JSON list of C-alpha atoms and ligand atoms in Angstrom, two decimals:
[
{"chain": "F", "resi": 261, "resn": "MET", "atom": "CA", "xyz": [-0.10, 0.22, 0.01]},
{"chain": "F", "resi": 262, "resn": "ALA", "atom": "CA", "xyz": [2.70, 2.60, 1.13]},
{"chain": "F", "resi": 263, "resn": "ARG", "atom": "CA", "xyz": [4.61, 1.54, -2.04]},
{"chain": "F", "resi": 264, "resn": "GLN", "atom": "CA", "xyz": [1.76, 1.93, -4.15]},
{"chain": "F", "resi": 265, "resn": "LYS", "atom": "CA", "xyz": [1.15, 5.63, -2.58]},
{"chain": "F", "resi": 266, "resn": "LYS", "atom": "CA", "xyz": [5.05, 6.18, -3.43]},
{"chain": "F", "resi": 267, "resn": "SER", "atom": "CA", "xyz": [5.05, 5.12, -6.56]},
{"chain": "F", "resi": 268, "resn": "ARG", "atom": "CA", "xyz": [1.74, 7.37, -7.22]},
{"chain": "F", "resi": 269, "resn": "THR", "atom": "CA", "xyz": [3.37, 10.37, -5.71]},
{"chain": "F", "resi": 270, "resn": "LEU", "atom": "CA", "xyz": [6.73, 9.98, -8.10]},
{"chain": "F", "resi": 271, "resn": "LYS", "atom": "CA", "xyz": [4.44, 9.68, -11.01]},
{"chain": "F", "resi": 272, "resn": "TRP", "atom": "CA", "xyz": [2.64, 13.03, -9.70]},
{"chain": "F", "resi": 273, "resn": "LEU", "atom": "CA", "xyz": [5.82, 14.85, -9.57]},
{"chain": "F", "resi": 274, "resn": "LYS", "atom": "CA", "xyz": [7.03, 13.53, -12.87]},
{"chain": "F", "resi": 275, "resn": "ARG", "atom": "CA", "xyz": [4.34, 14.73, -14.70]},
{"chain": "F", "resi": 276, "resn": "HIS", "atom": "CA", "xyz": [4.14, 18.06, -12.66]},
{"chain": "F", "resi": 277, "resn": "ARG", "atom": "CA", "xyz": [7.79, 18.89, -13.40]},
{"chain": "F", "resi": 278, "resn": "ARG", "atom": "CA", "xyz": [6.76, 18.77, -17.15]},
{"chain": "F", "resi": 279, "resn": "ASP", "atom": "CA", "xyz": [3.60, 20.37, -16.85]},
{"chain": "F", "resi": 280, "resn": "SER", "atom": "CA", "xyz": [3.79, 23.69, -19.46]},
{"chain": "F", "resi": 281, "resn": "TYR", "atom": "CA", "xyz": [0.95, 24.81, -17.52]},
{"chain": "F", "resi": 282, "resn": "VAL", "atom": "CA", "xyz": [3.03, 24.55, -14.02]},
{"chain": "F", "resi": 283, "resn": "ARG", "atom": "CA", "xyz": [5.93, 26.23, -15.61]},
{"chain": "F", "resi": 284, "resn": "GLN", "atom": "CA", "xyz": [3.52, 29.36, -16.93]},
{"chain": "F", "resi": 285, "resn": "ALA", "atom": "CA", "xyz": [2.13, 29.67, -13.43]},
{"chain": "F", "resi": 286, "resn": "ARG", "atom": "CA", "xyz": [5.56, 29.96, -11.97]},
{"chain": "F", "resi": 287, "resn": "ARG", "atom": "CA", "xyz": [6.48, 32.52, -14.70]},
{"chain": "F", "resi": 288, "resn": "GLU", "atom": "CA", "xyz": [2.93, 34.38, -14.49]},
{"chain": "F", "resi": 289, "resn": "GLY", "atom": "CA", "xyz": [2.96, 34.13, -10.65]},
{"chain": "F", "resi": 290, "resn": "TYR", "atom": "CA", "xyz": [-0.12, 32.00, -10.41]},
{"chain": "F", "resi": 291, "resn": "ARG", "atom": "CA", "xyz": [-0.14, 30.08, -7.31]},
{"chain": "F", "resi": 292, "resn": "SER", "atom": "CA", "xyz": [-1.01, 26.79, -8.82]},
{"chain": "F", "resi": 293, "resn": "ARG", "atom": "CA", "xyz": [-2.27, 25.39, -12.53]},
{"chain": "F", "resi": 294, "resn": "ALA", "atom": "CA", "xyz": [-5.79, 25.61, -12.09]},
{"chain": "F", "resi": 295, "resn": "ALA", "atom": "CA", "xyz": [-5.76, 29.28, -12.98]},
{"chain": "F", "resi": 296, "resn": "TYR", "atom": "CA", "xyz": [-5.62, 28.42, -16.65]},
{"chain": "F", "resi": 297, "resn": "LYS", "atom": "CA", "xyz": [-8.77, 26.22, -16.29]},
{"chain": "F", "resi": 298, "resn": "LEU", "atom": "CA", "xyz": [-10.84, 29.16, -15.34]},
{"chain": "F", "resi": 299, "resn": "ALA", "atom": "CA", "xyz": [-8.78, 31.58, -17.49]},
{"chain": "F", "resi": 300, "resn": "GLN", "atom": "CA", "xyz": [-10.08, 28.97, -20.37]},
{"chain": "F", "resi": 301, "resn": "ILE", "atom": "CA", "xyz": [-13.29, 28.80, -19.11]},
{"chain": "F", "resi": 302, "resn": "ASN", "atom": "CA", "xyz": [-13.65, 32.82, -19.21]},
{"chain": "F", "resi": 303, "resn": "GLN", "atom": "CA", "xyz": [-12.26, 32.95, -22.47]},
{"chain": "F", "resi": 304, "resn": "ARG", "atom": "CA", "xyz": [-15.34, 31.06, -23.85]},
{"chain": "F", "resi": 305, "resn": "ASP", "atom": "CA", "xyz": [-18.21, 32.22, -21.48]},
{"chain": "F", "resi": 306, "resn": "HIS", "atom": "CA", "xyz": [-16.88, 35.62, -20.58]},
{"chain": "F", "resi": 307, "resn": "LEU", "atom": "CA", "xyz": [-17.47, 34.86, -16.83]},
{"chain": "F", "resi": 308, "resn": "PHE", "atom": "CA", "xyz": [-16.25, 38.30, -15.49]},
{"chain": "F", "resi": 309, "resn": "SER", "atom": "CA", "xyz": [-16.79, 41.83, -15.69]},
{"chain": "F", "resi": 310, "resn": "THR", "atom": "CA", "xyz": [-15.21, 44.81, -13.90]},
{"chain": "F", "resi": 311, "resn": "GLY", "atom": "CA", "xyz": [-16.83, 45.36, -10.64]},
{"chain": "F", "resi": 312, "resn": "ASP", "atom": "CA", "xyz": [-18.51, 42.02, -10.29]},
{"chain": "F", "resi": 313, "resn": "VAL", "atom": "CA", "xyz": [-18.62, 40.51, -6.84]},
{"chain": "F", "resi": 314, "resn": "VAL", "atom": "CA", "xyz": [-17.41, 37.09, -6.75]},
{"chain": "F", "resi": 315, "resn": "LEU", "atom": "CA", "xyz": [-17.48, 34.15, -4.14]},
{"chain": "F", "resi": 316, "resn": "ASP", "atom": "CA", "xyz": [-14.61, 31.48, -4.49]},
{"chain": "F", "resi": 317, "resn": "LEU", "atom": "CA", "xyz": [-15.48, 28.51, -2.82]},
{"chain": "F", "resi": 318, "resn": "GLY", "atom": "CA", "xyz": [-12.70, 25.90, -2.03]},
{"chain": "F", "resi": 319, "resn": "ALA", "atom": "CA", "xyz": [-10.12, 28.83, -2.79]},
{"chain": "F", "resi": 320, "resn": "SER", "atom": "CA", "xyz": [-6.79, 27.60, -1.48]},
{"chain": "F", "resi": 321, "resn": "PRO", "atom": "CA", "xyz": [-3.73, 28.05, -2.37]},
{"chain": "F", "resi": 322, "resn": "GLY", "atom": "CA", "xyz": [-5.62, 30.98, -4.36]},
{"chain": "F", "resi": 323, "resn": "SER", "atom": "CA", "xyz": [-4.88, 30.83, -8.14]},
{"chain": "F", "resi": 324, "resn": "TRP", "atom": "CA", "xyz": [-8.60, 31.40, -8.88]},
{"chain": "F", "resi": 325, "resn": "SER", "atom": "CA", "xyz": [-8.98, 33.86, -6.42]},
{"chain": "F", "resi": 326, "resn": "GLN", "atom": "CA", "xyz": [-5.79, 35.97, -8.04]},
{"chain": "F", "resi": 327, "resn": "PHE", "atom": "CA", "xyz": [-7.50, 35.45, -11.31]},
{"chain": "F", "resi": 328, "resn": "ALA", "atom": "CA", "xyz": [-10.90, 36.91, -10.39]},
{"chain": "F", "resi": 329, "resn": "ILE", "atom": "CA", "xyz": [-9.90, 40.12, -8.19]},
{"chain": "F", "resi": 330, "resn": "GLU", "atom": "CA", "xyz": [-7.86, 40.91, -11.83]},
{"chain": "F", "resi": 331, "resn": "LYS", "atom": "CA", "xyz": [-10.93, 40.56, -13.66]},
{"chain": "F", "resi": 332, "resn": "VAL", "atom": "CA", "xyz": [-13.41, 42.32, -11.69]},
{"chain": "F", "resi": 333, "resn": "SER", "atom": "CA", "xyz": [-10.77, 45.36, -10.63]},
{"chain": "F", "resi": 334, "resn": "PRO", "atom": "CA", "xyz": [-11.21, 47.96, -10.07]},
{"chain": "F", "resi": 335, "resn": "GLY", "atom": "CA", "xyz": [-14.33, 48.37, -8.14]},
{"chain": "F", "resi": 336, "resn": "GLY", "atom": "CA", "xyz": [-15.08, 44.43, -7.84]},
{"chain": "F", "resi": 337, "resn": "ARG", "atom": "CA", "xyz": [-14.93, 42.37, -4.91]},
{"chain": "F", "resi": 338, "resn": "VAL", "atom": "CA", "xyz": [-13.86, 38.32, -4.32]},
{"chain": "F", "resi": 339, "resn": "VAL", "atom": "CA", "xyz": [-14.69, 36.53, -1.39]},
{"chain": "F", "resi": 340, "resn": "ALA", "atom": "CA", "xyz": [-12.52, 33.48, -1.02]},
{"chain": "F", "resi": 341, "resn": "VAL", "atom": "CA", "xyz": [-13.63, 30.26, 1.47]},
{"chain": "F", "resi": 342, "resn": "ASP", "atom": "CA", "xyz": [-11.31, 27.38, 2.28]},
{"chain": "F", "resi": 343, "resn": "VAL", "atom": "CA", "xyz": [-11.22, 25.16, 5.01]},
{"chain": "F", "resi": 344, "resn": "LEU", "atom": "CA", "xyz": [-7.58, 25.29, 4.60]},
{"chain": "F", "resi": 345, "resn": "PRO", "atom": "CA", "xyz": [-5.59, 28.50, 5.18]},
{"chain": "F", "resi": 346, "resn": "MET", "atom": "CA", "xyz": [-4.65, 30.74, 2.31]},
{"chain": "F", "resi": 347, "resn": "LYS", "atom": "CA", "xyz": [-1.87, 32.97, 2.02]},
{"chain": "F", "resi": 348, "resn": "ALA", "atom": "CA", "xyz": [-3.40, 36.72, 1.65]},
{"chain": "F", "resi": 349, "resn": "VAL", "atom": "CA", "xyz": [-4.16, 37.36, -1.96]},
{"chain": "F", "resi": 350, "resn": "LYS", "atom": "CA", "xyz": [-4.28, 41.42, -2.47]},
{"chain": "F", "resi": 351, "resn": "GLY", "atom": "CA", "xyz": [-7.99, 42.77, -2.50]},
{"chain": "F", "resi": 352, "resn": "VAL", "atom": "CA", "xyz": [-9.41, 39.20, -1.48]},
{"chain": "F", "resi": 353, "resn": "ASP", "atom": "CA", "xyz": [-11.56, 38.62, 1.77]},
{"chain": "F", "resi": 354, "resn": "PHE", "atom": "CA", "xyz": [-10.65, 35.38, 3.01]},
{"chain": "F", "resi": 355, "resn": "VAL", "atom": "CA", "xyz": [-13.22, 32.94, 5.46]},
{"chain": "F", "resi": 356, "resn": "LEU", "atom": "CA", "xyz": [-11.28, 30.46, 7.00]},
{"chain": "F", "resi": 357, "resn": "GLY", "atom": "CA", "xyz": [-13.74, 27.37, 7.26]},
{"chain": "F", "resi": 358, "resn": "ASP", "atom": "CA", "xyz": [-15.86, 24.27, 6.10]},
{"chain": "F", "resi": 359, "resn": "ILE", "atom": "CA", "xyz": [-18.30, 25.29, 3.75]},
{"chain": "F", "resi": 360, "resn": "THR", "atom": "CA", "xyz": [-20.81, 22.48, 4.89]},
{"chain": "F", "resi": 361, "resn": "GLU", "atom": "CA", "xyz": [-20.93, 24.51, 8.58]},
{"chain": "F", "resi": 362, "resn": "PRO", "atom": "CA", "xyz": [-23.38, 26.88, 9.07]},
{"chain": "F", "resi": 363, "resn": "GLU", "atom": "CA", "xyz": [-21.32, 29.25, 10.59]},
{"chain": "F", "resi": 364, "resn": "THR", "atom": "CA", "xyz": [-19.13, 29.44, 7.31]},
{"chain": "F", "resi": 365, "resn": "TYR", "atom": "CA", "xyz": [-22.04, 30.57, 5.12]},
{"chain": "F", "resi": 366, "resn": "CYS", "atom": "CA", "xyz": [-23.05, 32.94, 8.36]},
{"chain": "F", "resi": 367, "resn": "ALA", "atom": "CA", "xyz": [-19.74, 34.31, 7.79]},
{"chain": "F", "resi": 368, "resn": "VAL", "atom": "CA", "xyz": [-19.84, 34.08, 3.99]},
{"chain": "F", "resi": 369, "resn": "ASP", "atom": "CA", "xyz": [-23.39, 35.73, 3.74]},
{"chain": "F", "resi": 370, "resn": "GLY", "atom": "CA", "xyz": [-21.96, 38.56, 6.16]},
{"chain": "F", "resi": 371, "resn": "CYS", "atom": "CA", "xyz": [-18.77, 39.31, 3.70]},
{"chain": "F", "resi": 372, "resn": "LEU", "atom": "CA", "xyz": [-21.00, 39.87, 0.66]},
{"chain": "F", "resi": 373, "resn": "GLY", "atom": "CA", "xyz": [-24.08, 41.80, 2.56]},
{"chain": "F", "resi": 374, "resn": "ALA", "atom": "CA", "xyz": [-27.36, 42.20, 0.87]},
{"chain": "F", "resi": 375, "resn": "ILE", "atom": "CA", "xyz": [-26.05, 42.77, -2.62]},
{"chain": "F", "resi": 376, "resn": "GLY", "atom": "CA", "xyz": [-25.35, 39.30, -3.23]},
{"chain": "F", "resi": 377, "resn": "ALA", "atom": "CA", "xyz": [-22.91, 37.91, -5.73]},
{"chain": "F", "resi": 378, "resn": "ASP", "atom": "CA", "xyz": [-22.74, 38.01, -9.51]},
{"chain": "F", "resi": 379, "resn": "LEU", "atom": "CA", "xyz": [-20.70, 34.94, -9.95]},
{"chain": "F", "resi": 380, "resn": "VAL", "atom": "CA", "xyz": [-20.02, 31.62, -7.54]},
{"chain": "F", "resi": 381, "resn": "ILE", "atom": "CA", "xyz": [-17.13, 29.77, -8.40]},
{"chain": "F", "resi": 382, "resn": "SER", "atom": "CA", "xyz": [-16.43, 26.26, -6.64]},
{"chain": "F", "resi": 383, "resn": "ASP", "atom": "CA", "xyz": [-13.44, 24.66, -7.47]},
{"chain": "F", "resi": 384, "resn": "LEU", "atom": "CA", "xyz": [-13.70, 22.39, -3.89]},
{"chain": "F", "resi": 385, "resn": "ALA", "atom": "CA", "xyz": [-12.36, 18.78, -4.27]},
{"chain": "F", "resi": 386, "resn": "PRO", "atom": "CA", "xyz": [-11.98, 16.38, -1.41]},
{"chain": "F", "resi": 387, "resn": "SER", "atom": "CA", "xyz": [-8.75, 15.19, -0.05]},
{"chain": "F", "resi": 388, "resn": "ILE", "atom": "CA", "xyz": [-8.52, 12.64, -2.62]},
{"chain": "F", "resi": 389, "resn": "THR", "atom": "CA", "xyz": [-8.43, 8.62, -1.39]},
{"chain": "F", "resi": 390, "resn": "GLY", "atom": "CA", "xyz": [-7.40, 7.00, -4.73]},
{"chain": "F", "resi": 391, "resn": "ILE", "atom": "CA", "xyz": [-10.99, 5.26, -4.07]},
{"chain": "F", "resi": 392, "resn": "ARG", "atom": "CA", "xyz": [-12.56, 6.82, -7.54]},
{"chain": "F", "resi": 393, "resn": "HIS", "atom": "CA", "xyz": [-16.17, 5.86, -6.39]},
{"chain": "F", "resi": 394, "resn": "ALA", "atom": "CA", "xyz": [-15.90, 7.78, -2.68]},
{"chain": "F", "resi": 395, "resn": "ASP", "atom": "CA", "xyz": [-14.03, 10.60, -4.10]},
{"chain": "F", "resi": 396, "resn": "GLN", "atom": "CA", "xyz": [-16.51, 10.90, -6.97]},
{"chain": "F", "resi": 397, "resn": "VAL", "atom": "CA", "xyz": [-19.42, 10.83, -4.05]},
{"chain": "F", "resi": 398, "resn": "HIS", "atom": "CA", "xyz": [-17.43, 13.03, -1.66]},
{"chain": "F", "resi": 399, "resn": "CYS", "atom": "CA", "xyz": [-16.85, 15.71, -4.84]},
{"chain": "F", "resi": 400, "resn": "ILE", "atom": "CA", "xyz": [-20.75, 15.86, -5.59]},
{"chain": "F", "resi": 401, "resn": "GLN", "atom": "CA", "xyz": [-21.68, 16.19, -1.94]},
{"chain": "F", "resi": 402, "resn": "LEU", "atom": "CA", "xyz": [-19.54, 19.30, -2.01]},
{"chain": "F", "resi": 403, "resn": "ALA", "atom": "CA", "xyz": [-20.57, 20.56, -5.42]},
{"chain": "F", "resi": 404, "resn": "GLU", "atom": "CA", "xyz": [-24.58, 20.23, -3.87]},
{"chain": "F", "resi": 405, "resn": "GLN", "atom": "CA", "xyz": [-23.72, 22.30, -1.27]},
{"chain": "F", "resi": 406, "resn": "ALA", "atom": "CA", "xyz": [-21.77, 25.07, -3.15]},
{"chain": "F", "resi": 407, "resn": "ARG", "atom": "CA", "xyz": [-25.02, 25.12, -5.57]},
{"chain": "F", "resi": 408, "resn": "LYS", "atom": "CA", "xyz": [-27.21, 25.29, -2.39]},
{"chain": "F", "resi": 409, "resn": "ILE", "atom": "CA", "xyz": [-24.67, 28.21, -1.27]},
{"chain": "F", "resi": 410, "resn": "ALA", "atom": "CA", "xyz": [-24.86, 29.91, -4.66]},
{"chain": "F", "resi": 411, "resn": "LEU", "atom": "CA", "xyz": [-28.70, 29.91, -5.13]},
{"chain": "F", "resi": 412, "resn": "GLY", "atom": "CA", "xyz": [-28.69, 31.48, -1.66]},
{"chain": "F", "resi": 413, "resn": "VAL", "atom": "CA", "xyz": [-26.32, 34.57, -2.46]},
{"chain": "F", "resi": 414, "resn": "LEU", "atom": "CA", "xyz": [-26.35, 34.84, -6.39]},
{"chain": "F", "resi": 415, "resn": "LYS", "atom": "CA", "xyz": [-28.22, 37.78, -7.98]},
{"chain": "F", "resi": 416, "resn": "ALA", "atom": "CA", "xyz": [-30.96, 37.18, -10.40]},
{"chain": "F", "resi": 417, "resn": "HIS", "atom": "CA", "xyz": [-28.83, 37.52, -13.70]},
{"chain": "F", "resi": 418, "resn": "GLY", "atom": "CA", "xyz": [-25.74, 35.36, -11.60]},
{"chain": "F", "resi": 419, "resn": "SER", "atom": "CA", "xyz": [-23.51, 32.34, -12.74]},
{"chain": "F", "resi": 420, "resn": "PHE", "atom": "CA", "xyz": [-22.50, 29.42, -10.85]},
{"chain": "F", "resi": 421, "resn": "LEU", "atom": "CA", "xyz": [-19.33, 27.28, -12.06]},
{"chain": "F", "resi": 422, "resn": "VAL", "atom": "CA", "xyz": [-18.66, 24.26, -10.45]},
{"chain": "F", "resi": 423, "resn": "LYS", "atom": "CA", "xyz": [-16.40, 21.38, -10.46]},
{"chain": "F", "resi": 424, "resn": "ILE", "atom": "CA", "xyz": [-17.17, 17.94, -10.44]},
{"chain": "F", "resi": 425, "resn": "PHE", "atom": "CA", "xyz": [-15.72, 14.39, -11.09]},
{"chain": "F", "resi": 426, "resn": "GLU", "atom": "CA", "xyz": [-17.68, 12.18, -13.90]},
{"chain": "F", "resi": 427, "resn": "GLY", "atom": "CA", "xyz": [-19.51, 9.24, -12.69]},
{"chain": "F", "resi": 428, "resn": "GLU", "atom": "CA", "xyz": [-22.79, 7.79, -11.39]},
{"chain": "F", "resi": 429, "resn": "SER", "atom": "CA", "xyz": [-24.08, 10.99, -9.61]},
{"chain": "F", "resi": 430, "resn": "ALA", "atom": "CA", "xyz": [-22.80, 13.54, -11.78]},
{"chain": "F", "resi": 431, "resn": "GLN", "atom": "CA", "xyz": [-25.53, 13.19, -14.69]},
{"chain": "F", "resi": 432, "resn": "GLU", "atom": "CA", "xyz": [-28.01, 13.62, -11.94]},
{"chain": "F", "resi": 433, "resn": "PHE", "atom": "CA", "xyz": [-26.22, 16.53, -10.50]},
{"chain": "F", "resi": 434, "resn": "ARG", "atom": "CA", "xyz": [-26.46, 18.05, -13.81]},
{"chain": "F", "resi": 435, "resn": "GLU", "atom": "CA", "xyz": [-30.14, 17.49, -14.44]},
{"chain": "F", "resi": 436, "resn": "GLN", "atom": "CA", "xyz": [-31.00, 19.28, -11.35]},
{"chain": "F", "resi": 437, "resn": "THR", "atom": "CA", "xyz": [-28.39, 22.22, -11.66]},
{"chain": "F", "resi": 438, "resn": "GLU", "atom": "CA", "xyz": [-30.51, 22.47, -15.38]},
{"chain": "F", "resi": 439, "resn": "VAL", "atom": "CA", "xyz": [-34.12, 22.85, -13.35]},
{"chain": "F", "resi": 440, "resn": "LEU", "atom": "CA", "xyz": [-32.55, 25.17, -10.85]},
{"chain": "F", "resi": 441, "resn": "PHE", "atom": "CA", "xyz": [-31.17, 27.68, -13.21]},
{"chain": "F", "resi": 442, "resn": "ASP", "atom": "CA", "xyz": [-32.06, 28.80, -16.79]},
{"chain": "F", "resi": 443, "resn": "ARG", "atom": "CA", "xyz": [-29.06, 27.27, -18.26]},
{"chain": "F", "resi": 444, "resn": "ALA", "atom": "CA", "xyz": [-26.62, 24.78, -17.58]},
{"chain": "F", "resi": 445, "resn": "THR", "atom": "CA", "xyz": [-23.74, 23.47, -19.62]},
{"chain": "F", "resi": 446, "resn": "VAL", "atom": "CA", "xyz": [-20.47, 21.27, -19.06]},
{"chain": "F", "resi": 447, "resn": "ARG", "atom": "CA", "xyz": [-16.96, 22.86, -19.73]},
{"chain": "F", "resi": 448, "resn": "LYS", "atom": "CA", "xyz": [-13.81, 21.14, -19.79]},
{"chain": "F", "resi": 449, "resn": "PRO", "atom": "CA", "xyz": [-10.74, 23.50, -20.39]},
{"chain": "F", "resi": 450, "resn": "ALA", "atom": "CA", "xyz": [-7.45, 22.13, -22.04]},
{"chain": "F", "resi": 451, "resn": "ALA", "atom": "CA", "xyz": [-5.82, 22.55, -19.17]},
{"chain": "F", "resi": 452, "resn": "SER", "atom": "CA", "xyz": [-7.52, 20.19, -17.28]},
{"chain": "F", "resi": 453, "resn": "ARG", "atom": "CA", "xyz": [-5.86, 16.94, -17.71]},
{"chain": "F", "resi": 454, "resn": "SER", "atom": "CA", "xyz": [-7.78, 14.36, -20.25]},
{"chain": "F", "resi": 455, "resn": "SER", "atom": "CA", "xyz": [-6.77, 11.69, -17.36]},
{"chain": "F", "resi": 456, "resn": "SER", "atom": "CA", "xyz": [-8.64, 13.38, -14.84]},
{"chain": "F", "resi": 457, "resn": "SER", "atom": "CA", "xyz": [-12.21, 12.60, -14.48]},
{"chain": "F", "resi": 458, "resn": "GLU", "atom": "CA", "xyz": [-13.12, 16.49, -13.57]},
{"chain": "F", "resi": 459, "resn": "ILE", "atom": "CA", "xyz": [-15.60, 18.57, -15.49]},
{"chain": "F", "resi": 460, "resn": "TYR", "atom": "CA", "xyz": [-17.11, 21.88, -15.03]},
{"chain": "F", "resi": 461, "resn": "ILE", "atom": "CA", "xyz": [-20.73, 22.64, -15.16]},
{"chain": "F", "resi": 462, "resn": "LEU", "atom": "CA", "xyz": [-21.41, 26.15, -15.68]},
{"chain": "F", "resi": 463, "resn": "ALA", "atom": "CA", "xyz": [-25.22, 27.42, -14.78]},
{"chain": "F", "resi": 464, "resn": "SER", "atom": "CA", "xyz": [-26.39, 31.24, -15.31]},
{"chain": "F", "resi": 465, "resn": "ARG", "atom": "CA", "xyz": [-29.75, 32.94, -13.93]},
{"chain": "F", "resi": 466, "resn": "PRO", "atom": "CA", "xyz": [-30.82, 30.82, -10.99]},
{"chain": "F", "resi": 467, "resn": "ILE", "atom": "CA", "xyz": [-34.77, 30.06, -11.03]},
{"chain": "F", "resi": 468, "resn": "ARG", "atom": "CA", "xyz": [-36.62, 31.41, -8.07]},
{"chain": "F", "resi": 469, "resn": "PRO", "atom": "CA", "xyz": [-39.73, 30.24, -7.22]},
{"chain": "F", "resi": 470, "resn": "GLY", "atom": "CA", "xyz": [-42.51, 33.09, -7.28]},
{"chain": "R", "resi": 1660, "resn": "SAM", "atom": "C1", "xyz": [-8.57, 21.78, -6.03]},
{"chain": "R", "resi": 1660, "resn": "SAM", "atom": "S1", "xyz": [-8.39, 22.90, -4.33]},
{"chain": "R", "resi": 1660, "resn": "SAM", "atom": "C2", "xyz": [-8.80, 24.39, -5.23]},
{"chain": "R", "resi": 1660, "resn": "SAM", "atom": "C3", "xyz": [-7.78, 25.15, -5.95]},
{"chain": "R", "resi": 1660, "resn": "SAM", "atom": "C4", "xyz": [-8.01, 26.66, -6.42]},
{"chain": "R", "resi": 1660, "resn": "SAM", "atom": "N1", "xyz": [-9.32, 26.77, -7.07]},
{"chain": "R", "resi": 1660, "resn": "SAM", "atom": "C5", "xyz": [-6.82, 27.27, -6.93]},
{"chain": "R", "resi": 1660, "resn": "SAM", "atom": "O1", "xyz": [-6.99, 27.90, -8.04]},
{"chain": "R", "resi": 1660, "resn": "SAM", "atom": "O2", "xyz": [-5.85, 27.43, -6.15]},
{"chain": "R", "resi": 1660, "resn": "SAM", "atom": "C6", "xyz": [-9.83, 22.44, -3.61]},
{"chain": "R", "resi": 1660, "resn": "SAM", "atom": "C7", "xyz": [-9.87, 23.12, -2.28]},
{"chain": "R", "resi": 1660, "resn": "SAM", "atom": "O3", "xyz": [-11.23, 22.72, -1.73]},
{"chain": "R", "resi": 1660, "resn": "SAM", "atom": "C8", "xyz": [-10.98, 22.99, -0.32]},
{"chain": "R", "resi": 1660, "resn": "SAM", "atom": "N2", "xyz": [-11.99, 22.30, 0.57]},
{"chain": "R", "resi": 1660, "resn": "SAM", "atom": "C9", "xyz": [-12.49, 20.73, 0.60]},
{"chain": "R", "resi": 1660, "resn": "SAM", "atom": "N3", "xyz": [-13.73, 20.30, 1.33]},
{"chain": "R", "resi": 1660, "resn": "SAM", "atom": "C10", "xyz": [-13.99, 21.76, 1.47]},
{"chain": "R", "resi": 1660, "resn": "SAM", "atom": "C11", "xyz": [-15.01, 22.73, 3.08]},
{"chain": "R", "resi": 1660, "resn": "SAM", "atom": "N4", "xyz": [-15.90, 21.31, 3.09]},
{"chain": "R", "resi": 1660, "resn": "SAM", "atom": "N5", "xyz": [-15.07, 23.63, 2.60]},
{"chain": "R", "resi": 1660, "resn": "SAM", "atom": "C12", "xyz": [-13.85, 24.34, 2.35]},
{"chain": "R", "resi": 1660, "resn": "SAM", "atom": "N6", "xyz": [-12.99, 24.06, 1.40]},
{"chain": "R", "resi": 1660, "resn": "SAM", "atom": "C13", "xyz": [-12.82, 22.99, 1.45]},
{"chain": "R", "resi": 1660, "resn": "SAM", "atom": "C14", "xyz": [-9.62, 22.24, -0.01]},
{"chain": "R", "resi": 1660, "resn": "SAM", "atom": "O4", "xyz": [-9.04, 22.30, 1.42]},
{"chain": "R", "resi": 1660, "resn": "SAM", "atom": "C15", "xyz": [-8.67, 22.56, -1.25]},
{"chain": "R", "resi": 1660, "resn": "SAM", "atom": "O5", "xyz": [-8.10, 23.66, -0.89]}
]
């Protein structure tokens, strides 16, 4: 078991060193290659506008927050949340907490105030166990919680971008999202490794009863 884990880690390190997005992130000052997944989705879907209020769920180490604050400045705001600490990003408000805990929601709500958010982005991912089904289910649970938060804080024209792992419950998550939003589509940016089962659902305009 330990040998298997060591071999997986070595493989990851080898791939990481060769990865062009890792090198690009280092050059451009992003904390992780994940920035380019968001950048590529943004290039296609124009997620951000100057002055927007953005909520970034599962934000640490912070590359999505770095990208988001660049895109909404001047005048915009980014509120970032993670259960792990995050080194400060200039202009970004950080909430340390577990998104499944009510007090984290209260802190986020307090930070956003009555205005709400134009965009909620969620790159939430559980600690990967390597047990594919368990990791997929856990990721969907986090995505469901992110969607609940998004529905609570988004403005009428707002959008929600969320990562899920493909698998059994992914289709169900997508169908539910289609019911809860006016529009929902799947995105797999080039920076997301083809070997990874991660995909992103982009939904816009929450449907509110009444
Ligand atoms: C893939 S990383 C996010 C990377 C980030 N988008 C970036 O660009 O730097 C996923 C994050 O989700 C966070 N996370 C997982 N479960 C969480 C939870 N229940 N509440 C808050 N954050 C959580 C992890 O701590 C981790 O930092």
